[in-house]
């Protein structure tokens, strides 16, 4: 049996998003909440394998007072399957490390994101959208799907004519799905979640932020409880 797993298959520990068209999975993590408190107390030269209520108080104190360097010793690696336009927003967080599937090397498993519901442009904010339950979008969503098919057909035509993949991929749209790995320490991940699970964030990337919270909450339950006590949802 091969020990190679296809990148576009979600890992075992994952959460589906975007009406099932995307997902985010937890590949690996280094450290635990005990790692955070041990880092905070490293000057004492002692290590604890499990934390107690006193340590939970310390965890909350560190976050509350922005003593964040101990949080940087806990690291997560995710696999993310998302549209290109969300990948672009994600990569603005330059504290992450990224590696991505390349269409220079493969043309298999091409997928395209069709929104489950179209939103209207906000009238007072050029970078925001608003939900419109009465917006009849069936015909428009069909047009998006048809455009995806035309783009894919042209892409395949270029490949069959001998055009190199690195140029042919230029006709693929911004809603093409892409898979990448992202690795980040807890301190920078919390900053990402603050920005991206916000009413000011685009709905699509907010869905990924919520999914990440579900994946990491079992690993950092006391860190999550701090934010829940301050009005944030980690469900």
PDB file of C-alpha atoms in Angstrom:
ATOM      1  CA  UNK A   1       0.000   0.000   0.000  1.00  0.00           C
ATOM      2  CA  UNK A   2       1.334   3.416  -0.940  1.00  0.00           C
ATOM      3  CA  UNK A   3       2.175   5.818   1.886  1.00  0.00           C
ATOM      4  CA  UNK A   4       1.559   8.812  -0.391  1.00  0.00           C
ATOM      5  CA  UNK A   5      -1.634  10.825   0.134  1.00  0.00           C
ATOM      6  CA  UNK A   6      -2.992  13.129  -2.540  1.00  0.00           C
ATOM      7  CA  UNK A   7      -2.735  16.776  -1.488  1.00  0.00           C
ATOM      8  CA  UNK A   8      -6.271  17.602  -2.580  1.00  0.00           C
ATOM      9  CA  UNK A   9      -7.712  15.014  -0.190  1.00  0.00           C
ATOM     10  CA  UNK A  10      -8.411  16.580   3.214  1.00  0.00           C
ATOM     11  CA  UNK A  11      -6.498  15.166   6.185  1.00  0.00           C
ATOM     12  CA  UNK A  12      -8.373  13.073   8.723  1.00  0.00           C
ATOM     13  CA  UNK A  13      -8.773  15.980  11.147  1.00  0.00           C
ATOM     14  CA  UNK A  14     -10.499  18.641   9.051  1.00  0.00           C
ATOM     15  CA  UNK A  15     -13.562  20.895   8.869  1.00  0.00           C
ATOM     16  CA  UNK A  16     -15.475  21.537   5.649  1.00  0.00           C
ATOM     17  CA  UNK A  17     -16.419  25.105   4.740  1.00  0.00           C
ATOM     18  CA  UNK A  18     -18.018  27.075   1.903  1.00  0.00           C
ATOM     19  CA  UNK A  19     -20.967  24.720   1.583  1.00  0.00           C
ATOM     20  CA  UNK A  20     -18.569  21.764   1.421  1.00  0.00           C
ATOM     21  CA  UNK A  21     -16.492  23.140  -1.450  1.00  0.00           C
ATOM     22  CA  UNK A  22     -13.491  23.970   0.754  1.00  0.00           C
ATOM     23  CA  UNK A  23     -11.865  22.648   3.900  1.00  0.00           C
ATOM     24  CA  UNK A  24      -9.133  23.290   6.423  1.00  0.00           C
ATOM     25  CA  UNK A  25      -7.323  20.449   8.169  1.00  0.00           C
ATOM     26  CA  UNK A  26      -4.888  20.253  11.064  1.00  0.00           C
ATOM     27  CA  UNK A  27      -1.790  18.448   9.802  1.00  0.00           C
ATOM     28  CA  UNK A  28       0.335  18.667  12.937  1.00  0.00           C
ATOM     29  CA  UNK A  29       1.129  20.755  15.988  1.00  0.00           C
ATOM     30  CA  UNK A  30       4.143  21.219  18.225  1.00  0.00           C
ATOM     31  CA  UNK A  31       3.536  21.879  21.906  1.00  0.00           C
ATOM     32  CA  UNK A  32       0.568  22.332  24.230  1.00  0.00           C
ATOM     33  CA  UNK A  33      -0.704  24.775  26.806  1.00  0.00           C
ATOM     34  CA  UNK A  34       1.940  23.325  29.138  1.00  0.00           C
ATOM     35  CA  UNK A  35       4.526  24.511  26.605  1.00  0.00           C
ATOM     36  CA  UNK A  36       3.268  28.076  27.025  1.00  0.00           C
ATOM     37  CA  UNK A  37       3.488  28.131  30.808  1.00  0.00           C
ATOM     38  CA  UNK A  38       6.855  26.337  30.763  1.00  0.00           C
ATOM     39  CA  UNK A  39       8.195  28.983  28.379  1.00  0.00           C
ATOM     40  CA  UNK A  40       6.862  31.724  30.643  1.00  0.00           C
ATOM     41  CA  UNK A  41       8.616  30.176  33.647  1.00  0.00           C
ATOM     42  CA  UNK A  42      11.778  28.993  31.894  1.00  0.00           C
ATOM     43  CA  UNK A  43      13.957  31.165  34.121  1.00  0.00           C
ATOM     44  CA  UNK A  44      13.066  28.888  37.056  1.00  0.00           C
ATOM     45  CA  UNK A  45      14.571  25.879  35.276  1.00  0.00           C
ATOM     46  CA  UNK A  46      11.570  23.593  35.876  1.00  0.00           C
ATOM     47  CA  UNK A  47       9.124  21.903  33.513  1.00  0.00           C
ATOM     48  CA  UNK A  48       5.541  20.745  34.028  1.00  0.00           C
ATOM     49  CA  UNK A  49       3.835  18.112  31.866  1.00  0.00           C
ATOM     50  CA  UNK A  50       0.321  19.070  32.933  1.00  0.00           C
ATOM     51  CA  UNK A  51      -1.157  22.392  33.968  1.00  0.00           C
ATOM     52  CA  UNK A  52      -3.266  23.266  36.992  1.00  0.00           C
ATOM     53  CA  UNK A  53      -5.557  26.161  37.884  1.00  0.00           C
ATOM     54  CA  UNK A  54      -2.587  28.339  38.779  1.00  0.00           C
ATOM     55  CA  UNK A  55      -1.211  27.777  35.295  1.00  0.00           C
ATOM     56  CA  UNK A  56      -4.557  28.641  33.720  1.00  0.00           C
ATOM     57  CA  UNK A  57      -4.479  31.919  35.622  1.00  0.00           C
ATOM     58  CA  UNK A  58      -0.995  32.515  34.225  1.00  0.00           C
ATOM     59  CA  UNK A  59      -2.166  31.744  30.672  1.00  0.00           C
ATOM     60  CA  UNK A  60      -4.964  34.277  30.956  1.00  0.00           C
ATOM     61  CA  UNK A  61      -2.617  36.823  32.522  1.00  0.00           C
ATOM     62  CA  UNK A  62      -0.152  36.467  29.640  1.00  0.00           C
ATOM     63  CA  UNK A  63      -2.843  37.078  27.021  1.00  0.00           C
ATOM     64  CA  UNK A  64      -4.532  39.846  28.974  1.00  0.00           C
ATOM     65  CA  UNK A  65      -1.267  41.764  29.379  1.00  0.00           C
ATOM     66  CA  UNK A  66       0.065  40.983  25.883  1.00  0.00           C
ATOM     67  CA  UNK A  67       3.077  39.011  27.174  1.00  0.00           C
ATOM     68  CA  UNK A  68       2.904  36.981  23.995  1.00  0.00           C
ATOM     69  CA  UNK A  69       6.374  35.507  23.435  1.00  0.00           C
ATOM     70  CA  UNK A  70       5.550  32.284  25.398  1.00  0.00           C
ATOM     71  CA  UNK A  71       2.663  31.666  22.974  1.00  0.00           C
ATOM     72  CA  UNK A  72       5.130  31.566  20.095  1.00  0.00           C
ATOM     73  CA  UNK A  73       6.467  28.190  21.282  1.00  0.00           C
ATOM     74  CA  UNK A  74       3.214  26.461  20.286  1.00  0.00           C
ATOM     75  CA  UNK A  75       3.052  25.884  16.518  1.00  0.00           C
ATOM     76  CA  UNK A  76       0.336  24.587  14.169  1.00  0.00           C
ATOM     77  CA  UNK A  77       0.445  23.332  10.565  1.00  0.00           C
ATOM     78  CA  UNK A  78      -2.759  23.420   8.521  1.00  0.00           C
ATOM     79  CA  UNK A  79      -3.767  22.221   5.076  1.00  0.00           C
ATOM     80  CA  UNK A  80      -6.128  24.692   3.415  1.00  0.00           C
ATOM     81  CA  UNK A  81      -8.295  24.144   0.337  1.00  0.00           C
ATOM     82  CA  UNK A  82      -9.736  27.485  -0.763  1.00  0.00           C
ATOM     83  CA  UNK A  83     -10.368  29.777  -3.757  1.00  0.00           C
ATOM     84  CA  UNK A  84      -7.425  31.746  -5.112  1.00  0.00           C
ATOM     85  CA  UNK A  85      -8.927  35.046  -3.995  1.00  0.00           C
ATOM     86  CA  UNK A  86      -9.032  33.777  -0.401  1.00  0.00           C
ATOM     87  CA  UNK A  87      -5.480  32.443  -0.713  1.00  0.00           C
ATOM     88  CA  UNK A  88      -4.462  35.985  -1.678  1.00  0.00           C
ATOM     89  CA  UNK A  89      -6.015  37.426   1.490  1.00  0.00           C
ATOM     90  CA  UNK A  90      -4.437  34.674   3.604  1.00  0.00           C
ATOM     91  CA  UNK A  91      -0.949  35.320   2.277  1.00  0.00           C
ATOM     92  CA  UNK A  92      -1.135  38.901   3.503  1.00  0.00           C
ATOM     93  CA  UNK A  93      -0.441  37.370   6.909  1.00  0.00           C
ATOM     94  CA  UNK A  94       3.306  37.181   6.411  1.00  0.00           C
ATOM     95  CA  UNK A  95       3.996  35.684   9.832  1.00  0.00           C
ATOM     96  CA  UNK A  96       2.855  32.329   8.411  1.00  0.00           C
ATOM     97  CA  UNK A  97       5.050  29.962   6.382  1.00  0.00           C
ATOM     98  CA  UNK A  98       3.440  28.717   3.157  1.00  0.00           C
ATOM     99  CA  UNK A  99       3.886  25.987   0.558  1.00  0.00           C
ATOM    100  CA  UNK A 100       1.337  25.477  -2.210  1.00  0.00           C
ATOM    101  CA  UNK A 101       0.377  23.059  -4.945  1.00  0.00           C
ATOM    102  CA  UNK A 102       1.700  24.393  -8.270  1.00  0.00           C
ATOM    103  CA  UNK A 103      -0.104  24.325 -11.585  1.00  0.00           C
ATOM    104  CA  UNK A 104       3.333  24.337 -13.223  1.00  0.00           C
ATOM    105  CA  UNK A 105       3.646  20.691 -12.197  1.00  0.00           C
ATOM    106  CA  UNK A 106       0.117  19.302 -12.312  1.00  0.00           C
ATOM    107  CA  UNK A 107      -3.145  19.925 -14.130  1.00  0.00           C
ATOM    108  CA  UNK A 108      -5.210  17.301 -12.285  1.00  0.00           C
ATOM    109  CA  UNK A 109      -8.093  17.853  -9.878  1.00  0.00           C
ATOM    110  CA  UNK A 110      -8.971  21.355 -11.033  1.00  0.00           C
ATOM    111  CA  UNK A 111     -11.963  22.690  -9.111  1.00  0.00           C
ATOM    112  CA  UNK A 112     -13.782  26.024  -9.083  1.00  0.00           C
ATOM    113  CA  UNK A 113     -15.706  27.748  -6.331  1.00  0.00           C
ATOM    114  CA  UNK A 114     -19.293  28.761  -7.005  1.00  0.00           C
ATOM    115  CA  UNK A 115     -20.745  30.770  -4.103  1.00  0.00           C
ATOM    116  CA  UNK A 116     -23.721  29.095  -2.411  1.00  0.00           C
ATOM    117  CA  UNK A 117     -25.340  32.536  -2.331  1.00  0.00           C
ATOM    118  CA  UNK A 118     -24.417  35.816  -3.994  1.00  0.00           C
ATOM    119  CA  UNK A 119     -24.277  38.990  -1.902  1.00  0.00           C
ATOM    120  CA  UNK A 120     -24.915  42.593  -2.896  1.00  0.00           C
ATOM    121  CA  UNK A 121     -22.264  45.293  -2.814  1.00  0.00           C
ATOM    122  CA  UNK A 122     -22.480  47.489   0.286  1.00  0.00           C
ATOM    123  CA  UNK A 123     -23.511  51.036  -0.606  1.00  0.00           C
ATOM    124  CA  UNK A 124     -21.335  52.772   1.992  1.00  0.00           C
ATOM    125  CA  UNK A 125     -18.245  50.523   1.967  1.00  0.00           C
ATOM    126  CA  UNK A 126     -16.489  49.659  -1.287  1.00  0.00           C
ATOM    127  CA  UNK A 127     -14.710  46.663   0.243  1.00  0.00           C
ATOM    128  CA  UNK A 128     -17.760  45.105   1.908  1.00  0.00           C
ATOM    129  CA  UNK A 129     -20.831  43.116   0.916  1.00  0.00           C
ATOM    130  CA  UNK A 130     -24.265  42.643   2.461  1.00  0.00           C
ATOM    131  CA  UNK A 131     -26.548  39.637   2.661  1.00  0.00           C
ATOM    132  CA  UNK A 132     -29.691  39.981   0.552  1.00  0.00           C
ATOM    133  CA  UNK A 133     -32.138  37.115   1.168  1.00  0.00           C
ATOM    134  CA  UNK A 134     -34.417  38.459  -1.578  1.00  0.00           C
ATOM    135  CA  UNK A 135     -31.577  38.598  -4.152  1.00  0.00           C
ATOM    136  CA  UNK A 136     -32.545  36.179  -6.939  1.00  0.00           C
ATOM    137  CA  UNK A 137     -29.164  34.792  -7.957  1.00  0.00           C
ATOM    138  CA  UNK A 138     -29.954  31.419  -9.539  1.00  0.00           C
ATOM    139  CA  UNK A 139     -29.309  32.563 -13.106  1.00  0.00           C
ATOM    140  CA  UNK A 140     -26.170  34.465 -12.080  1.00  0.00           C
ATOM    141  CA  UNK A 141     -24.719  31.492 -10.230  1.00  0.00           C
ATOM    142  CA  UNK A 142     -25.384  29.357 -13.300  1.00  0.00           C
ATOM    143  CA  UNK A 143     -23.448  31.877 -15.405  1.00  0.00           C
ATOM    144  CA  UNK A 144     -20.505  31.607 -13.000  1.00  0.00           C
ATOM    145  CA  UNK A 145     -20.508  27.804 -13.328  1.00  0.00           C
ATOM    146  CA  UNK A 146     -20.648  28.068 -17.120  1.00  0.00           C
ATOM    147  CA  UNK A 147     -17.747  30.522 -17.154  1.00  0.00           C
ATOM    148  CA  UNK A 148     -15.750  28.062 -15.045  1.00  0.00           C
ATOM    149  CA  UNK A 149     -16.397  25.357 -17.625  1.00  0.00           C
ATOM    150  CA  UNK A 150     -15.306  27.620 -20.492  1.00  0.00           C
ATOM    151  CA  UNK A 151     -12.095  28.562 -18.678  1.00  0.00           C
ATOM    152  CA  UNK A 152     -11.293  24.914 -18.031  1.00  0.00           C
ATOM    153  CA  UNK A 153     -12.047  24.004 -21.656  1.00  0.00           C
ATOM    154  CA  UNK A 154      -9.665  26.708 -22.928  1.00  0.00           C
ATOM    155  CA  UNK A 155      -7.006  25.598 -20.459  1.00  0.00           C
ATOM    156  CA  UNK A 156      -7.247  22.012 -21.698  1.00  0.00           C
ATOM    157  CA  UNK A 157      -7.198  23.178 -25.320  1.00  0.00           C
ATOM    158  CA  UNK A 158      -3.955  25.068 -24.696  1.00  0.00           C
ATOM    159  CA  UNK A 159      -2.360  22.028 -23.067  1.00  0.00           C
ATOM    160  CA  UNK A 160      -3.444  19.745 -25.908  1.00  0.00           C
ATOM    161  CA  UNK A 161      -1.911  22.223 -28.377  1.00  0.00           C
ATOM    162  CA  UNK A 162       1.411  21.932 -26.559  1.00  0.00           C
ATOM    163  CA  UNK A 163       1.342  25.159 -24.535  1.00  0.00           C
ATOM    164  CA  UNK A 164       3.298  24.862 -21.284  1.00  0.00           C
ATOM    165  CA  UNK A 165       1.339  24.614 -18.042  1.00  0.00           C
ATOM    166  CA  UNK A 166       2.960  27.739 -16.592  1.00  0.00           C
ATOM    167  CA  UNK A 167       1.403  29.851 -19.347  1.00  0.00           C
ATOM    168  CA  UNK A 168      -1.841  27.926 -19.837  1.00  0.00           C
ATOM    169  CA  UNK A 169      -2.770  28.404 -16.190  1.00  0.00           C
ATOM    170  CA  UNK A 170      -3.115  32.134 -16.861  1.00  0.00           C
ATOM    171  CA  UNK A 171      -6.639  31.617 -18.231  1.00  0.00           C
ATOM    172  CA  UNK A 172      -7.892  30.001 -15.019  1.00  0.00           C
ATOM    173  CA  UNK A 173     -10.146  32.280 -12.930  1.00  0.00           C
ATOM    174  CA  UNK A 174      -9.705  33.700  -9.433  1.00  0.00           C
ATOM    175  CA  UNK A 175     -12.259  31.262  -8.049  1.00  0.00           C
ATOM    176  CA  UNK A 176     -10.090  28.244  -8.867  1.00  0.00           C
ATOM    177  CA  UNK A 177      -9.558  26.135  -5.763  1.00  0.00           C
ATOM    178  CA  UNK A 178      -6.001  25.801  -4.509  1.00  0.00           C
ATOM    179  CA  UNK A 179      -4.462  23.741  -1.724  1.00  0.00           C
ATOM    180  CA  UNK A 180      -1.624  24.986   0.449  1.00  0.00           C
ATOM    181  CA  UNK A 181       0.053  24.319   3.763  1.00  0.00           C
ATOM    182  CA  UNK A 182       0.317  27.066   6.346  1.00  0.00           C
ATOM    183  CA  UNK A 183       2.399  26.935   9.534  1.00  0.00           C
ATOM    184  CA  UNK A 184       2.074  29.547  12.269  1.00  0.00           C
ATOM    185  CA  UNK A 185       2.759  29.984  15.967  1.00  0.00           C
ATOM    186  CA  UNK A 186      -0.130  30.494  18.360  1.00  0.00           C
ATOM    187  CA  UNK A 187       0.522  34.176  18.959  1.00  0.00           C
ATOM    188  CA  UNK A 188       0.294  35.038  15.270  1.00  0.00           C
ATOM    189  CA  UNK A 189      -2.594  32.622  14.771  1.00  0.00           C
ATOM    190  CA  UNK A 190      -4.615  34.431  17.443  1.00  0.00           C
ATOM    191  CA  UNK A 191      -3.976  37.710  15.620  1.00  0.00           C
ATOM    192  CA  UNK A 192      -5.145  36.090  12.370  1.00  0.00           C
ATOM    193  CA  UNK A 193      -8.323  34.853  14.059  1.00  0.00           C
ATOM    194  CA  UNK A 194      -9.027  38.264  15.559  1.00  0.00           C
ATOM    195  CA  UNK A 195      -8.928  39.858  12.121  1.00  0.00           C
ATOM    196  CA  UNK A 196     -10.532  37.111  10.071  1.00  0.00           C
ATOM    197  CA  UNK A 197     -13.322  35.975  12.373  1.00  0.00           C
ATOM    198  CA  UNK A 198     -14.695  39.484  12.422  1.00  0.00           C
ATOM    199  CA  UNK A 199     -17.829  41.082  11.023  1.00  0.00           C
ATOM    200  CA  UNK A 200     -15.465  43.237   8.942  1.00  0.00           C
ATOM    201  CA  UNK A 201     -13.878  40.201   7.231  1.00  0.00           C
ATOM    202  CA  UNK A 202     -15.102  38.662   3.988  1.00  0.00           C
ATOM    203  CA  UNK A 203     -17.591  35.862   4.648  1.00  0.00           C
ATOM    204  CA  UNK A 204     -15.519  33.199   2.895  1.00  0.00           C
ATOM    205  CA  UNK A 205     -12.312  33.699   4.883  1.00  0.00           C
ATOM    206  CA  UNK A 206     -14.312  34.114   8.077  1.00  0.00           C
ATOM    207  CA  UNK A 207     -15.644  30.593   7.558  1.00  0.00           C
ATOM    208  CA  UNK A 208     -12.044  29.310   7.510  1.00  0.00           C
ATOM    209  CA  UNK A 209     -11.196  31.223  10.693  1.00  0.00           C
ATOM    210  CA  UNK A 210     -14.182  29.683  12.472  1.00  0.00           C
ATOM    211  CA  UNK A 211     -13.125  26.221  11.280  1.00  0.00           C
ATOM    212  CA  UNK A 212      -9.603  26.734  12.635  1.00  0.00           C
ATOM    213  CA  UNK A 213     -11.040  27.590  16.040  1.00  0.00           C
ATOM    214  CA  UNK A 214     -12.889  24.268  16.044  1.00  0.00           C
ATOM    215  CA  UNK A 215      -9.702  22.398  15.142  1.00  0.00           C
ATOM    216  CA  UNK A 216      -7.441  23.949  17.769  1.00  0.00           C
ATOM    217  CA  UNK A 217      -9.866  24.352  20.686  1.00  0.00           C
ATOM    218  CA  UNK A 218      -9.239  20.785  21.988  1.00  0.00           C
ATOM    219  CA  UNK A 219      -5.494  21.573  22.077  1.00  0.00           C
ATOM    220  CA  UNK A 220      -5.785  24.970  23.774  1.00  0.00           C
ATOM    221  CA  UNK A 221      -9.077  24.805  25.750  1.00  0.00           C
ATOM    222  CA  UNK A 222      -7.974  27.314  28.385  1.00  0.00           C
ATOM    223  CA  UNK A 223      -6.742  29.819  25.814  1.00  0.00           C
ATOM    224  CA  UNK A 224     -10.094  29.448  24.037  1.00  0.00           C
ATOM    225  CA  UNK A 225     -11.953  29.954  27.327  1.00  0.00           C
ATOM    226  CA  UNK A 226     -10.160  33.287  27.802  1.00  0.00           C
ATOM    227  CA  UNK A 227     -11.575  34.619  24.545  1.00  0.00           C
ATOM    228  CA  UNK A 228     -15.002  33.110  25.176  1.00  0.00           C
ATOM    229  CA  UNK A 229     -15.134  34.971  28.501  1.00  0.00           C
ATOM    230  CA  UNK A 230     -14.405  38.132  26.537  1.00  0.00           C
ATOM    231  CA  UNK A 231     -17.329  37.619  24.177  1.00  0.00           C
ATOM    232  CA  UNK A 232     -15.769  35.680  21.280  1.00  0.00           C
ATOM    233  CA  UNK A 233     -17.276  32.480  19.904  1.00  0.00           C
ATOM    234  CA  UNK A 234     -15.053  29.405  19.644  1.00  0.00           C
ATOM    235  CA  UNK A 235     -17.782  26.919  18.742  1.00  0.00           C
TER     236      UNK A 235
END
